[in-house]
Coordinates of C-alpha atoms in Angstrom, one line a residue:
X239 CA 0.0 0.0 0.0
X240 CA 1.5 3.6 -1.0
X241 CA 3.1 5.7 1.9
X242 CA 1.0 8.6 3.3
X243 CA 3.2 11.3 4.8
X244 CA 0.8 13.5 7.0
X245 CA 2.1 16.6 7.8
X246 CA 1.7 17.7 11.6
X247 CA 3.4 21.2 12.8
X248 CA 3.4 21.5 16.5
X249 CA 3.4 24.9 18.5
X250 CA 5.1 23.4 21.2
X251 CA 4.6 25.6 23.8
X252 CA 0.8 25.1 22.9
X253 CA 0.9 21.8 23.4
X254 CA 2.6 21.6 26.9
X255 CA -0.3 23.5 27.6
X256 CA -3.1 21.2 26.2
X257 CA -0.6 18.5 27.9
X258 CA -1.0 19.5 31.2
X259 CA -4.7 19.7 30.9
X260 CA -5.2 16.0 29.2
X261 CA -3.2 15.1 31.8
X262 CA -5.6 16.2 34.5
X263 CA -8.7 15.4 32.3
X264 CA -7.4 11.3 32.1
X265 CA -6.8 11.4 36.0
X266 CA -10.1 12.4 36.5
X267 CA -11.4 9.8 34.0
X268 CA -9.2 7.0 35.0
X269 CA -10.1 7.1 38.4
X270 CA -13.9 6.5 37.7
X271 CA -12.7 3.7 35.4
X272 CA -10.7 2.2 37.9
X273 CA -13.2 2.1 40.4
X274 CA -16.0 0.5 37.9
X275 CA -13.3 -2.5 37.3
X276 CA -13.8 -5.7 38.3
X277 CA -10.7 -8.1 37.0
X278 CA -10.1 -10.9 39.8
X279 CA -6.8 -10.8 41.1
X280 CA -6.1 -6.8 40.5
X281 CA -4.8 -4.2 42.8
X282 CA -4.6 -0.6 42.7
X283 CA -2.9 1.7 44.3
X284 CA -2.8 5.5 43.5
X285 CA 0.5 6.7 41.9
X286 CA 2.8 9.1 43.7
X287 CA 3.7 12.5 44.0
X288 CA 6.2 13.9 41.9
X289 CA 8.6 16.6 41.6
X290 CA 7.6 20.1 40.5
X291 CA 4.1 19.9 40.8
X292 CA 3.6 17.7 38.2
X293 CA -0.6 16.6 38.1
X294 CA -0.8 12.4 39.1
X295 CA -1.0 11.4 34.9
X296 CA -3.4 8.1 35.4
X297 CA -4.5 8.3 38.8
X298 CA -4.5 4.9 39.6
X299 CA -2.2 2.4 38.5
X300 CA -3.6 -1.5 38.8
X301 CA -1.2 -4.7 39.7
X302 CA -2.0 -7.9 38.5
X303 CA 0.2 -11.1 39.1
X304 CA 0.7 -11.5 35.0
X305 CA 3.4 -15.0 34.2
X306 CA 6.5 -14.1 36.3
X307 CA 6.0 -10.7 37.0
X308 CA 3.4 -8.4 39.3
X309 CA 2.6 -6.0 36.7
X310 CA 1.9 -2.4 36.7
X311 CA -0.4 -0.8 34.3
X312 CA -2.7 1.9 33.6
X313 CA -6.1 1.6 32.4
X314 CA -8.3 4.2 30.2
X315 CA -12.1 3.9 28.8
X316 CA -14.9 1.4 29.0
X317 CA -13.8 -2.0 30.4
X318 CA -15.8 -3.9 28.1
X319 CA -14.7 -2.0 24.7
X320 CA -12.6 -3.4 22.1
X321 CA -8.9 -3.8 23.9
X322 CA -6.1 -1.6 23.1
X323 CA -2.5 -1.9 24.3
X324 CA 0.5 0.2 24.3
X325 CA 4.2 -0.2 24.9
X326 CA 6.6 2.3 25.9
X327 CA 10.1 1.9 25.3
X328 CA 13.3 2.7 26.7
X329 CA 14.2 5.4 28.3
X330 CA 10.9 6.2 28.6
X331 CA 7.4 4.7 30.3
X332 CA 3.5 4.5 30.3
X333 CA 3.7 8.6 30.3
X334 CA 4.5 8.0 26.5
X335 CA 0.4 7.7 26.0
X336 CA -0.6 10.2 28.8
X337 CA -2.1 12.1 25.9
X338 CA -2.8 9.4 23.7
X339 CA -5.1 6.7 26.1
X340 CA -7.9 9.3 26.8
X341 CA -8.7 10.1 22.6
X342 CA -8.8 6.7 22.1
X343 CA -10.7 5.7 25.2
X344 CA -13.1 8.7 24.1
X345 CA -14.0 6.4 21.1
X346 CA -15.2 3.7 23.3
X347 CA -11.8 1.5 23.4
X348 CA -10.7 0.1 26.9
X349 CA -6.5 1.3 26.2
X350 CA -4.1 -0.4 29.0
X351 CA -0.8 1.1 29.5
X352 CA 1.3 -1.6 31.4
X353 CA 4.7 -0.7 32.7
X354 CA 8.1 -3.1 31.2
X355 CA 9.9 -5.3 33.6
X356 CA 12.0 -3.2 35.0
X357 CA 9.9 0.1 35.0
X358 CA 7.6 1.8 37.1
X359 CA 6.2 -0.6 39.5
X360 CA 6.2 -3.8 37.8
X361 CA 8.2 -6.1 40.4
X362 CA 8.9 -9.9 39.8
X363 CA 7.3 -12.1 41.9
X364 CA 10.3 -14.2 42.7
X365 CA 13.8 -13.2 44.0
X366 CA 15.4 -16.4 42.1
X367 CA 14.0 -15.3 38.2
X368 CA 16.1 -14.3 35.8
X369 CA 16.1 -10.5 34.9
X370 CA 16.1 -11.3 31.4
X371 CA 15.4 -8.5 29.0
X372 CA 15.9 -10.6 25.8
X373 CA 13.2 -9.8 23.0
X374 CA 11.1 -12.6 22.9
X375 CA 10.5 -12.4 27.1
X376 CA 9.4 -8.8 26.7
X377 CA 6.8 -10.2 24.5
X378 CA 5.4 -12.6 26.2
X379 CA 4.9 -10.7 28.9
X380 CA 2.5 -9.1 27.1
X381 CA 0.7 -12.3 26.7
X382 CA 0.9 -13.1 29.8
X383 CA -0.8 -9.8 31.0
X384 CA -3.4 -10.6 27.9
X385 CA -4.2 -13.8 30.0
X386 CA -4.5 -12.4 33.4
X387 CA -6.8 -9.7 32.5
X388 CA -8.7 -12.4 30.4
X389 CA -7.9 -10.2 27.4
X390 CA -8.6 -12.4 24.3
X391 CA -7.0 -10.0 21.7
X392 CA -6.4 -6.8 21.2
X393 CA -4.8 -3.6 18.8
X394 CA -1.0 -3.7 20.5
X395 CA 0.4 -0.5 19.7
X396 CA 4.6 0.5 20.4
X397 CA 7.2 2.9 20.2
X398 CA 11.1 2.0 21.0
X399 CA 11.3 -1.2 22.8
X400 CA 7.8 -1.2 22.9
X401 CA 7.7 -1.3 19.0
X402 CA 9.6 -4.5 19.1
X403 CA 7.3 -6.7 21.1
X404 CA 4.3 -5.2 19.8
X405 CA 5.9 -6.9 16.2
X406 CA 6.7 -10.0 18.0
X407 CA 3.1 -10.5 19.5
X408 CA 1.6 -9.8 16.2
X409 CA 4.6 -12.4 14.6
X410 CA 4.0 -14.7 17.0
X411 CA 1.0 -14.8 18.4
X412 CA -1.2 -13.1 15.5
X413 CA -4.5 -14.8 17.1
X414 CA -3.8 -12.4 19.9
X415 CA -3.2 -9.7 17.9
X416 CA -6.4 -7.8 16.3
X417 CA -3.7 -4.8 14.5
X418 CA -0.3 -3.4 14.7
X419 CA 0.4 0.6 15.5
X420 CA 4.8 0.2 15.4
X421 CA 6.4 3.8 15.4
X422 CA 9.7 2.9 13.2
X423 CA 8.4 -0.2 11.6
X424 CA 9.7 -3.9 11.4
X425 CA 12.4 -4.0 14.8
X426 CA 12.8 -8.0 15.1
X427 CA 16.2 -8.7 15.0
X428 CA 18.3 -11.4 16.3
X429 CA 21.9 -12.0 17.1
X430 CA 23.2 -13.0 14.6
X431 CA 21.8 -9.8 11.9
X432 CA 23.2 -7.5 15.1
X433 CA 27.1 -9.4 14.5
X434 CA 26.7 -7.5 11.1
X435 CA 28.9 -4.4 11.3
X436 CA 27.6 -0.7 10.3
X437 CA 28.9 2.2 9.0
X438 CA 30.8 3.9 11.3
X439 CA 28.4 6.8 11.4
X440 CA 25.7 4.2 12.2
X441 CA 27.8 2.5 14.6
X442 CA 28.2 6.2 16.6
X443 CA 24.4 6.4 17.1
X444 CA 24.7 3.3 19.0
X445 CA 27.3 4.2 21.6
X446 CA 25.5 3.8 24.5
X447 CA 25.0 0.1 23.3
X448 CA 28.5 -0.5 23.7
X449 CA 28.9 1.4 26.7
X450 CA 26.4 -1.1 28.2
X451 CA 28.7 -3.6 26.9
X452 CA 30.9 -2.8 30.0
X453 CA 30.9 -3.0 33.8
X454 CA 31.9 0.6 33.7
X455 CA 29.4 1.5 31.3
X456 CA 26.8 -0.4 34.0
X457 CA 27.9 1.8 37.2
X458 CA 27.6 4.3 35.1
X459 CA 24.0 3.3 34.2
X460 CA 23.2 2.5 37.7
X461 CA 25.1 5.8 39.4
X462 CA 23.4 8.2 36.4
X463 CA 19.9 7.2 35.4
X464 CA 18.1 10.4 35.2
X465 CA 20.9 12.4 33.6
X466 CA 21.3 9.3 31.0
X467 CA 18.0 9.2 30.0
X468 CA 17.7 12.8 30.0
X469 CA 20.6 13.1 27.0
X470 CA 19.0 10.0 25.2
X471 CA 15.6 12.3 25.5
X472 CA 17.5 15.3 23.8
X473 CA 19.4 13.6 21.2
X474 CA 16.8 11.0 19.9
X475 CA 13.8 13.4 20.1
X476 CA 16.0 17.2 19.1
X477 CA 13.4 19.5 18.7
X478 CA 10.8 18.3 21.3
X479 CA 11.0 21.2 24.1
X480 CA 10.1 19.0 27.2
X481 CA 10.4 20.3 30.6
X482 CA 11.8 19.1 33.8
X483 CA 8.4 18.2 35.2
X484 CA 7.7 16.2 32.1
X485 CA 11.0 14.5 32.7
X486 CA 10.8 13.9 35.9
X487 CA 7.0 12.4 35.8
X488 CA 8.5 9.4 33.8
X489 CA 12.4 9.2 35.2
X490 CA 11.0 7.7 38.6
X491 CA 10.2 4.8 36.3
X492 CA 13.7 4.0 36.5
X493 CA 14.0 4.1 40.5
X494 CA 12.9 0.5 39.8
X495 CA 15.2 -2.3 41.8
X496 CA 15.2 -4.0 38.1
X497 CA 15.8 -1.8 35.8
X498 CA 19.7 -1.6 35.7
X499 CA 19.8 -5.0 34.8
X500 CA 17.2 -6.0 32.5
X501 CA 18.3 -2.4 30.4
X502 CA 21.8 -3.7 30.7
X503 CA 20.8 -7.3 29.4
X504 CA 18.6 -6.4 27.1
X505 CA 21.5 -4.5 25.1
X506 CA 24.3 -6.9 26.0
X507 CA 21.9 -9.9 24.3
X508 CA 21.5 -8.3 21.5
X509 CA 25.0 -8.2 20.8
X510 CA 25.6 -11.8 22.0
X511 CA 27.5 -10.7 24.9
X512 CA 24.8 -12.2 27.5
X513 CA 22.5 -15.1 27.4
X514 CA 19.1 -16.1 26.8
X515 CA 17.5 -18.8 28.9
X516 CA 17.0 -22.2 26.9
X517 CA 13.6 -22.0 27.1
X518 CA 12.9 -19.0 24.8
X519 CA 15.4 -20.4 22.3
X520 CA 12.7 -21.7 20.2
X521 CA 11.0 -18.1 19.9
X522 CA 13.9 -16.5 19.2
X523 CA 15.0 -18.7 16.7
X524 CA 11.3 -18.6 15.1
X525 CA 12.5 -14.5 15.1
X526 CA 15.9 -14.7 13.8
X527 CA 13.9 -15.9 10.6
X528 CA 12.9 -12.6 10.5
X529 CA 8.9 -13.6 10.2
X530 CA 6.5 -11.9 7.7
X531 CA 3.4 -9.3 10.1
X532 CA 0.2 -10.6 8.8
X533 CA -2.2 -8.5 10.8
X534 CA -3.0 -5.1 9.5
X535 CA -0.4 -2.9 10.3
X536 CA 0.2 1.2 10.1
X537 CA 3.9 2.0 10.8
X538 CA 4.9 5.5 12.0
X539 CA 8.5 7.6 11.7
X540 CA 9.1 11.2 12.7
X541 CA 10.8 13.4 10.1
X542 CA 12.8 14.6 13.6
X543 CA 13.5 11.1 14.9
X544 CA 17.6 11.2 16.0
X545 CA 17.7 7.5 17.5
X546 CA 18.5 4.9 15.2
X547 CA 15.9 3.5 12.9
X548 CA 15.6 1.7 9.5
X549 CA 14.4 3.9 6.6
X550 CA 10.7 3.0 5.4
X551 CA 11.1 1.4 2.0
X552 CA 13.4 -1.3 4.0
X553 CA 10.7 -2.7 6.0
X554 CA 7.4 -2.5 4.2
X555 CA 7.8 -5.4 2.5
X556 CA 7.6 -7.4 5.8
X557 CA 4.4 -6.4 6.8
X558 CA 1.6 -9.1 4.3
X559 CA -1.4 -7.9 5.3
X560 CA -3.2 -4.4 5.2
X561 CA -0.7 -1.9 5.4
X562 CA 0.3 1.8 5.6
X563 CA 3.0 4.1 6.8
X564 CA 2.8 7.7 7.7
X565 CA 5.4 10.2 8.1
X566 CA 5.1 12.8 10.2
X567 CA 6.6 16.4 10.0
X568 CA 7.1 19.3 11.9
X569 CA 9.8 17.8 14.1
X570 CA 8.6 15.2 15.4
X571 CA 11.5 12.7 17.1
X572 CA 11.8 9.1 18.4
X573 CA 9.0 9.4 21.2
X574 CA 6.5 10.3 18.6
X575 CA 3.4 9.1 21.1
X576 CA 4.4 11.9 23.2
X577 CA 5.1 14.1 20.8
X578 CA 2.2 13.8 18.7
X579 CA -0.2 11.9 20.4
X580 CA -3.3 13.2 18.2
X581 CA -1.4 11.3 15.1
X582 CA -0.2 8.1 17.1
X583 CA -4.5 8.1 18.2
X584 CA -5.7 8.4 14.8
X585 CA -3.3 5.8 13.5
X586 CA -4.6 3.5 16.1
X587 CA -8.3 4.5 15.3
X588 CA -7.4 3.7 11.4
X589 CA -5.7 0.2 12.4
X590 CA -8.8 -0.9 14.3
X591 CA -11.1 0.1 11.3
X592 CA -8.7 -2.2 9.1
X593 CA -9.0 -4.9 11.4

């Protein structure tokens, strides 16, 4: 299907000012939502205070016991509308859809914004589990949630790290999958593709990967959170003019006891310098075949977007089924949810009419 680049210009100081606003109308909304759910086996608890003044984003955020891992999530809209769900990435968390969850819960969708391992307060249930951030576990997390929450299937949406395993669940588990929202595209990868050197100006995008790659590069991580994601914010996302409060809403995300670790995994897997456990071999295997998306699918890029990312025409070909792919402009970057939350919702609106 042909490209559609949509052009949206964004008056940013404008839209820290609807932002703040959305934020306190989806508080407001969530917590009525919350208190109308009735899933066996969740919790809620009511987020915490931040820095700066900063309104509470989702009001309530829900635990459920979900495969290994007590997850953390935030719920928007009816809980018996069609299911969407959305993935933030790395370094980022749920906040990526503060502004996205209540336009499409407006249009009768039940969105639920669960927090990684590692992030926010998702916890693993047991001490003696492996914090493994390898691809295919990511995803079926995701499942796993699906299942506790009794979730047959559902529009998985994803930006970043979030992008990946929302491809992998459609990949994988397309039965689960109603339609795919992926800001950057096709992101399965595999070991073996990431042994395949890059141009060095490529490669130089990528430092952090192999800064990870060491134990210094690790304290680093674990002695520098805030200030690390806070340059990966600037330089992947150039012309978005957060502020500190935005910042700091999501960076106590990574005050998690996990994070370090699976972040750090997560990168030193990919580049075979840590391994998988056994019993995900098969998946990722299955992956490293690079499988064709059958469920219909609209991919995203920003025409702003300074993180890594493959150009358009190299993917499209791996997504069979209904497909389109939108660029957007005005300087949009790599947390294009966020950034332009009004697009991201429409393209999620359009995938579940495809659907």
């Amino acid at each position: 299907m042909d490209k559609i680049a949509i052009p949206e210009k964004i008056d940013h100081r404008r839209r820290l000012l609807m932002g703040a606003a959305a934020v306190a109308a989806t508080a407001i909304e969530f917590i009525g939502t919350a208190r109308a759910a009735g899933v066996a086996g969740v919790t809620t608890q009511t987020n915490a205070s931040v820095p700066n003044g900063t309104p509470k984003s989702f009001g309530t955020i829900k635990q459920v016991n979900a495969g290994v891992l007590n997850v953390g999530y935030a719920e928007n809209g009816p809980v018996d509308g069609p299911v969407v769900i959305l993935l933030h990435g790395w370094p980022y968390d749920i906040h990526t859809y503060v502004d996205v969850a209540p336009i499409i819960a407006s249009k009768g969708f039940r969105v639920i914004i669960p927090y990684l391992r590692g992030y926010g307060t998702t916890r693993f249930l047991s001490s003696e589990t492996p914090r493994n951030g390898q691809q295919a576990v990511v995803a079926l997390d995701v499942i796993a949630l699906m299942d506790a929450l009794k979730i047959g299937t559902a529009i998985v949406g994803g930006c970043d790290w979030g992008a990946r395993t929302a491809n992998i669940v459609a990949a994988l588990w397309p039965e689960r999958c109603k339609a795919l929202v992926s800001v950057s595209g096709y992101l399965i990868g595999s070991q073996k593709a990431n042994e395949m050197p890059l141009p060095p100006k490529a490669e130089l995008q990528w430092w952090y990967q192999y800064y990870f790659a060491t134990e210094r590069g690790r304290a680093g991580y674990e002695a520098h959170r805030r200030d690390f994601a806070k340059l990966i914010w600037q330089t992947a996302s150039p012309k978005w003019a957060f502020d500190e409060a935005t910042f700091e809403r999501s960076a106590t995300a990574f005050d998690s006891p996990d994070h370090v670790s699976i972040v750090i995994h997560n990168y030193r897997w990919r580049l075979g310098l840590a391994d998988g456990e056994a019993q995900y071999e098969d998946l990722e295997q299955r992956l490293a075949k690079a499988p064709l998306i059958g469920v219909p699918t609209i991919t995203l890029e920003g025409d702003a977007n300074g993180a890594p990312h493959p150009d358009p025409g190299a993917y499209a070909k791996m997504f069979s089924g209904k497909y389109e792919h939108r660029l957007l402009t005005g300087g949009i970057g790599h947390n294009l949810p966020q950034e332009a939350p009004s697009a991201f919702a429409d393209a999620v609106l359009l995938a579940a009419s495809l659907a």
